[in-house]
Coordinates of N, CA and C in Angstrom, one line a residue:
M1 N 99.7 87.4 101.7 CA 101.1 87.5 101.7 C 101.6 88.0 103.1
K2 N 102.8 87.8 103.4 CA 103.4 88.3 104.6 C 104.4 89.4 104.3
I3 N 104.6 90.3 105.2 CA 105.6 91.3 105.1 C 106.5 91.3 106.3
I4 N 107.8 91.3 106.0 CA 108.8 91.4 107.1 C 109.4 92.8 106.9
C5 N 109.1 93.7 107.8 CA 109.7 95.0 107.7 C 111.0 95.0 108.4
V6 N 112.1 95.2 107.7 CA 113.5 95.3 108.3 C 113.7 96.8 108.5
T7 N 113.6 97.3 109.7 CA 113.5 98.7 109.9 C 114.5 99.2 111.0
G8 N 114.6 100.5 111.2 CA 115.5 101.0 112.2 C 115.9 102.5 111.8
A9 N 116.7 103.1 112.6 CA 117.1 104.5 112.3 C 118.0 104.5 111.1
C10 N 118.2 105.7 110.5 CA 119.2 105.9 109.5 C 120.6 105.5 110.1
G11 N 121.4 104.7 109.3 CA 122.7 104.4 109.7 C 122.9 103.0 110.4
V12 N 121.8 102.3 110.5 CA 121.9 101.0 111.2 C 122.2 99.9 110.2
G13 N 122.1 100.1 108.9 CA 122.5 99.1 107.9 C 121.3 98.5 107.1
K14 N 120.2 99.1 107.0 CA 119.0 98.5 106.4 C 119.3 98.2 104.9
S15 N 119.7 99.3 104.2 CA 119.9 99.1 102.7 C 121.1 98.1 102.5
T16 N 122.1 98.2 103.3 CA 123.2 97.2 103.2 C 122.7 95.8 103.3
M17 N 121.8 95.6 104.2 CA 121.3 94.2 104.4 C 120.4 93.7 103.2
R18 N 119.9 94.5 102.4 CA 119.0 94.1 101.4 C 119.6 93.1 100.5
D19 N 120.8 93.3 100.0 CA 121.5 92.4 99.1 C 122.0 91.1 99.9
F20 N 122.5 91.4 101.1 CA 123.0 90.2 101.9 C 121.9 89.2 102.2
V21 N 120.7 89.7 102.5 CA 119.6 88.9 102.8 C 119.1 88.2 101.5
G22 N 119.0 89.0 100.5 CA 118.5 88.5 99.2 C 119.3 87.3 98.7
E23 N 120.6 87.3 98.9 CA 121.4 86.2 98.5 C 121.1 84.9 99.3
R24 N 120.4 85.0 100.4 CA 120.2 83.9 101.3 C 118.7 83.3 101.2
L25 N 117.9 84.0 100.4 CA 116.5 83.6 100.3 C 116.2 83.2 98.9
D26 N 115.3 82.3 98.7 CA 114.8 81.8 97.4 C 113.9 82.9 96.8
E27 N 114.4 83.5 95.6 CA 113.6 84.6 95.0 C 112.2 84.1 94.5
K28 N 112.0 82.8 94.4 CA 110.6 82.4 94.0 C 109.7 82.5 95.2
L29 N 110.2 82.5 96.4 CA 109.4 82.6 97.6 C 109.4 84.0 98.3
F30 N 110.5 84.7 98.1 CA 110.7 86.0 98.8 C 111.1 87.1 97.8
A31 N 110.6 88.3 98.1 CA 111.0 89.5 97.4 C 111.7 90.4 98.3
C32 N 112.9 90.7 98.2 CA 113.7 91.6 99.0 C 113.7 92.9 98.3
I33 N 113.1 93.9 98.9 CA 112.9 95.2 98.3 C 113.3 96.3 99.3
D34 N 114.1 97.3 98.9 CA 114.4 98.4 99.6 C 113.4 99.5 99.3
T35 N 112.9 100.2 100.2 CA 111.9 101.3 99.9 C 112.4 102.3 98.9
D36 N 113.7 102.5 98.9 CA 114.3 103.4 97.9 C 114.2 102.9 96.5
E37 N 114.0 101.6 96.3 CA 113.9 101.1 95.0 C 112.5 101.2 94.3
C38 N 111.6 101.7 95.1 CA 110.2 101.7 94.7 C 109.8 102.9 93.8
G39 N 110.8 103.8 93.6 CA 110.5 104.9 92.7 C 109.6 106.0 93.2
I40 N 109.5 106.0 94.6 CA 108.6 107.0 95.2 C 109.5 108.0 95.9
N41 N 109.2 109.3 95.6 CA 110.0 110.4 96.1 C 109.4 111.0 97.4
W42 N 110.1 110.9 98.5 CA 109.7 111.5 99.8 C 109.3 113.0 99.6
H43 N 110.1 113.7 98.8 CA 109.9 115.1 98.7 C 108.5 115.5 98.1
D44 N 107.9 114.5 97.4 CA 106.6 114.7 96.8 C 105.5 114.8 97.9
Y45 N 105.9 114.2 99.1 CA 104.9 114.1 100.2 C 105.3 115.0 101.4
A46 N 106.5 115.3 101.5 CA 107.0 116.1 102.7 C 106.3 117.5 102.6
N47 N 106.0 118.0 103.8 CA 105.4 119.4 103.9 C 104.1 119.5 103.2
T48 N 103.3 118.4 103.1 CA 102.0 118.4 102.6 C 101.0 118.0 103.7
D49 N 99.7 118.0 103.4 CA 98.8 117.6 104.5 C 98.6 116.1 104.6
H50 N 99.4 115.4 103.8 CA 99.3 113.9 103.8 C 100.7 113.2 103.7
P51 N 101.6 113.5 104.6 CA 103.0 112.9 104.5 C 103.0 111.4 104.6
E52 N 101.9 110.8 105.2 CA 101.8 109.4 105.2 C 101.6 108.8 103.8
G53 N 101.3 109.6 102.9 CA 101.1 109.1 101.5 C 102.4 108.5 100.9
Y54 N 103.5 109.0 101.4 CA 104.8 108.4 101.0 C 104.9 106.9 101.3
A55 N 104.6 106.6 102.6 CA 104.7 105.2 103.0 C 103.6 104.4 102.4
N56 N 102.4 104.9 102.2 CA 101.3 104.2 101.5 C 101.8 103.9 100.1
A57 N 102.4 104.8 99.4 CA 102.8 104.6 98.0 C 103.9 103.6 97.9
Y58 N 105.0 103.7 98.7 CA 106.0 102.7 98.6 C 105.6 101.3 99.0
L59 N 104.7 101.3 100.0 CA 104.1 100.0 100.5 C 103.3 99.3 99.4
A60 N 102.4 100.1 98.7 CA 101.6 99.5 97.6 C 102.5 99.0 96.5
E61 N 103.5 99.8 96.1 CA 104.4 99.4 95.0 C 105.2 98.2 95.4
A62 N 105.7 98.1 96.6 CA 106.5 96.9 97.0 C 105.7 95.7 97.0
V63 N 104.4 95.8 97.5 CA 103.5 94.7 97.5 C 103.2 94.2 96.1
R64 N 103.0 95.2 95.2 CA 102.8 94.9 93.8 C 104.0 94.1 93.2
R65 N 105.2 94.6 93.5 CA 106.4 94.0 92.9 C 106.6 92.6 93.5
A66 N 106.2 92.4 94.8 CA 106.4 91.1 95.4 C 105.5 90.0 94.8
A67 N 104.4 90.4 94.2 CA 103.5 89.5 93.5 C 103.2 88.2 94.2
G68 N 102.8 88.4 95.5 CA 102.3 87.2 96.3 C 103.4 86.6 97.1
R69 N 104.7 86.9 96.8 CA 105.8 86.3 97.6 C 105.8 87.0 98.9
T70 N 106.5 86.4 99.9 CA 106.7 87.1 101.2 C 107.6 88.3 100.9
L71 N 107.2 89.4 101.3 CA 108.0 90.7 101.0 C 108.9 91.0 102.2
V72 N 110.2 91.1 102.0 CA 111.1 91.5 103.0 C 111.4 92.9 102.6
L73 N 110.9 93.9 103.3 CA 110.9 95.3 103.0 C 111.9 96.0 103.9
F74 N 113.0 96.6 103.3 CA 114.0 97.3 104.0 C 113.8 98.8 103.9
G75 N 113.7 99.5 105.0 CA 113.5 100.9 105.0 C 113.1 101.4 106.4
C76 N 112.9 102.7 106.5 CA 112.6 103.3 107.8 C 111.2 103.2 108.2
T77 N 110.5 102.2 107.9 CA 109.1 102.0 108.2 C 108.9 102.1 109.7
N78 N 108.1 103.1 110.1 CA 107.9 103.3 111.5 C 106.7 102.4 112.0
P79 N 107.0 101.5 112.9 CA 106.0 100.5 113.3 C 104.7 101.2 113.8
M80 N 104.8 102.2 114.6 CA 103.6 102.9 115.1 C 102.8 103.5 113.9
D81 N 103.4 104.2 113.0 CA 102.7 104.7 111.9 C 102.2 103.6 111.0
Y82 N 102.9 102.6 110.8 CA 102.4 101.5 109.9 C 101.0 101.0 110.4
I83 N 100.9 100.8 111.7 CA 99.6 100.3 112.3 C 98.6 101.4 112.3
T84 N 98.9 102.6 112.6 CA 97.9 103.7 112.9 C 97.6 104.6 111.7
K85 N 98.6 104.8 110.8 CA 98.4 105.8 109.8 C 98.4 105.3 108.4
N86 N 99.0 104.1 108.1 CA 99.2 103.6 106.8 C 98.0 102.8 106.3
T87 N 97.8 102.8 105.0 CA 96.8 101.9 104.4 C 97.6 100.6 104.0
I88 N 97.3 99.5 104.7 CA 98.0 98.3 104.4 C 97.2 97.5 103.3
P89 N 97.8 97.2 102.2 CA 97.1 96.5 101.1 C 96.4 95.3 101.6
D90 N 95.2 95.0 101.0 CA 94.4 93.8 101.3 C 95.1 92.5 101.2
E91 N 96.1 92.4 100.4 CA 96.8 91.1 100.2 C 97.7 90.8 101.4
V92 N 97.9 91.7 102.3 CA 98.8 91.5 103.4 C 98.0 90.8 104.5
E93 N 98.5 89.6 104.9 CA 97.9 88.8 105.9 C 98.5 89.0 107.3
A94 N 99.8 89.3 107.3 CA 100.6 89.5 108.5 C 101.8 90.3 108.3
T95 N 102.2 91.1 109.3 CA 103.4 91.9 109.2 C 104.2 91.6 110.4
Y96 N 105.5 91.5 110.2 CA 106.5 91.2 111.2 C 107.6 92.3 111.1
F97 N 108.0 92.8 112.3 CA 109.1 93.8 112.3 C 110.4 93.2 112.8
V98 N 111.4 93.4 112.0 CA 112.8 93.0 112.4 C 113.5 94.4 112.6
T99 N 113.9 94.7 113.8 CA 114.5 96.0 114.0 C 116.1 95.9 114.1
L100 N 116.7 96.8 113.4 CA 118.2 96.9 113.5 C 118.5 98.1 114.3
V101 N 119.5 97.9 115.2 CA 120.0 99.0 116.1 C 121.5 99.0 116.0
A102 N 122.1 100.0 116.6 CA 123.5 100.1 116.7 C 123.8 101.2 117.8
D103 N 125.0 101.1 118.4 CA 125.4 102.1 119.4 C 125.3 103.5 118.8
D104 N 125.1 104.5 119.6 CA 125.0 105.9 119.2 C 126.2 106.3 118.3
E105 N 127.4 106.0 118.8 CA 128.6 106.4 118.1 C 128.8 105.7 116.8
V106 N 128.3 104.5 116.7 CA 128.3 103.8 115.4 C 127.5 104.5 114.4
I107 N 126.3 104.9 114.8 CA 125.3 105.6 113.9 C 125.9 106.9 113.5
R108 N 126.5 107.6 114.4 CA 127.1 108.9 114.1 C 128.2 108.8 113.1
E109 N 129.1 107.8 113.3 CA 130.2 107.6 112.4 C 129.7 107.2 111.0
R110 N 128.7 106.3 110.9 CA 128.2 105.9 109.6 C 127.5 107.0 108.9
L111 N 126.7 107.8 109.6 CA 126.1 108.9 108.9 C 127.0 110.0 108.4
L112 N 128.0 110.3 109.2 CA 129.0 111.3 108.8 C 129.9 110.8 107.7
A113 N 130.0 109.5 107.5 CA 130.8 108.9 106.5 C 130.1 108.9 105.1
R114 N 128.8 109.2 105.1 CA 128.0 109.2 103.9 C 128.4 110.4 103.0
P115 N 128.2 110.3 101.7 CA 128.5 111.4 100.8 C 127.8 112.7 101.3
A116 N 128.4 113.8 101.0 CA 127.9 115.1 101.5 C 126.5 115.4 100.9
E117 N 126.2 114.9 99.7 CA 124.9 115.1 99.1 C 123.7 114.4 99.9
R118 N 124.1 113.5 100.8 CA 123.1 112.9 101.6 C 122.6 113.8 102.7
G119 N 123.4 114.8 103.0 CA 123.0 115.9 103.9 C 123.2 115.6 105.4
F120 N 124.0 114.7 105.8 CA 124.2 114.4 107.2 C 125.3 115.3 107.8
N121 N 125.1 115.9 108.9 CA 126.1 116.6 109.7 C 125.8 116.5 111.1
E122 N 126.7 116.9 112.0 CA 126.5 116.8 113.4 C 125.2 117.4 113.9
G123 N 124.7 118.4 113.2 CA 123.5 119.1 113.7 C 122.2 118.3 113.4
N124 N 122.2 117.4 112.4 CA 120.9 116.7 112.1 C 121.0 115.2 112.4
I125 N 122.0 114.8 113.1 CA 122.1 113.4 113.5 C 121.3 113.0 114.8
P126 N 121.2 113.9 115.8 CA 120.5 113.6 117.0 C 119.1 112.9 116.9
P127 N 118.3 113.4 115.9 CA 117.0 112.7 115.8 C 117.1 111.2 115.4
H128 N 118.1 110.9 114.6 CA 118.3 109.5 114.2 C 118.8 108.7 115.4
I129 N 119.6 109.3 116.2 CA 120.1 108.6 117.4 C 118.9 108.4 118.4
E130 N 118.0 109.4 118.5 CA 116.9 109.2 119.4 C 115.9 108.1 118.9
Y131 N 115.7 108.1 117.6 CA 114.9 107.1 117.0 C 115.5 105.7 117.2
N132 N 116.8 105.5 117.1 CA 117.5 104.3 117.4 C 117.2 103.9 118.9
R133 N 117.3 104.9 119.8 CA 117.1 104.6 121.2 C 115.7 104.1 121.4
W134 N 114.7 104.7 120.7 CA 113.3 104.2 120.8 C 113.2 102.7 120.5
F135 N 113.9 102.3 119.4 CA 113.9 100.9 119.1 C 114.5 100.1 120.2
R136 N 115.6 100.5 120.7 CA 116.3 99.8 121.8 C 115.4 99.7 123.0
R137 N 114.7 100.8 123.4 CA 113.8 100.7 124.6 C 112.6 99.8 124.3
N138 N 112.2 99.6 123.1 CA 111.1 98.7 122.8 C 111.5 97.4 122.3
R139 N 112.6 97.0 122.6 CA 113.2 95.7 122.1 C 112.2 94.5 122.2
G140 N 111.6 94.3 123.3 CA 110.8 93.1 123.5 C 109.5 93.2 122.7
K141 N 109.2 94.3 122.1 CA 107.9 94.4 121.3 C 108.0 93.9 119.9
F142 N 109.2 93.5 119.5 CA 109.4 93.1 118.1 C 110.0 91.7 118.2
P143 N 109.6 90.8 117.2 CA 110.1 89.4 117.2 C 111.6 89.2 117.1
L144 N 112.3 90.2 116.5 CA 113.7 90.1 116.3 C 114.3 91.5 116.3
Q145 N 115.4 91.6 117.1 CA 116.2 92.9 117.1 C 117.6 92.5 117.0
L146 N 118.4 93.1 116.1 CA 119.8 92.8 115.9 C 120.6 94.0 116.0
D147 N 121.8 93.9 116.6 CA 122.7 95.1 116.8 C 123.7 94.9 115.7
T148 N 123.6 95.8 114.7 CA 124.5 95.7 113.5 C 125.9 96.3 113.8
G149 N 126.1 96.9 115.0 CA 127.4 97.3 115.4 C 128.2 96.2 116.1
K150 N 127.5 95.1 116.5 CA 128.1 94.0 117.2 C 128.2 92.7 116.4
L151 N 127.3 92.6 115.4 CA 127.2 91.5 114.5 C 127.8 91.8 113.2
S152 N 128.5 90.9 112.5 CA 129.0 91.1 111.1 C 127.8 91.2 110.2
Q153 N 128.0 91.7 109.0 CA 127.0 91.8 108.0 C 126.4 90.4 107.7
E154 N 127.3 89.4 107.6 CA 126.9 88.1 107.3 C 126.1 87.5 108.4
E155 N 126.5 87.7 109.7 CA 125.7 87.2 110.8 C 124.3 87.8 110.8
T156 N 124.3 89.1 110.6 CA 123.0 89.8 110.6 C 122.1 89.3 109.5
A157 N 122.6 89.2 108.3 CA 121.8 88.6 107.2 C 121.4 87.2 107.4
D158 N 122.2 86.4 108.0 CA 121.9 85.0 108.3 C 120.7 85.0 109.2
R159 N 120.7 85.8 110.3 CA 119.6 85.8 111.3 C 118.3 86.3 110.7
I160 N 118.4 87.3 109.8 CA 117.2 87.8 109.2 C 116.6 86.7 108.3
A161 N 117.5 86.1 107.5 CA 117.0 85.1 106.5 C 116.4 83.9 107.2
E162 N 117.0 83.5 108.3 CA 116.5 82.3 109.1 C 115.1 82.7 109.7
F163 N 115.0 83.9 110.2 CA 113.7 84.4 110.7 C 112.6 84.3 109.6
A164 N 113.0 84.8 108.4 CA 112.0 84.8 107.3 C 111.6 83.4 106.9
K165 N 112.6 82.5 106.8 CA 112.3 81.1 106.4 C 111.4 80.4 107.4
H166 N 111.4 80.8 108.6 CA 110.6 80.0 109.6 C 109.3 80.7 110.0
L167 N 108.9 81.6 109.2 CA 107.5 82.2 109.5 C 106.4 81.3 109.0

């Protein structure tokens, strides 16, 4: 099976894209899954000696749910960690990264607009902006990068779906 990781910093629109892309792909061929849907709690792994266990667990669960279909996985999957730290299930033949980015101010506005229980404030937004900048700097290292601050949700979803269909 193939995995398409739709990734980027918090606030670029990954979870929003899950439904938009899912509407454009045949569910017999593709499984669109957000890492948040996998029932794995990051806090069970944070501050342990194996924080990468979180990604391993949601990856294994998403692959299981995909059941052989191409998995379009929406979440903060770090490409460097995916290759160097994660245990990639044997069923996975190839992985492709689609990166979503946005301007710093767009990310700041989106994160501050989230409900208070999500815990975003001016003090903890800078690391997310830096992570977004890392994706921008490494643009050419991924087969597709889309700026969700410049494209509509529909345009972004169309491009992701077309990319998936042509793999």
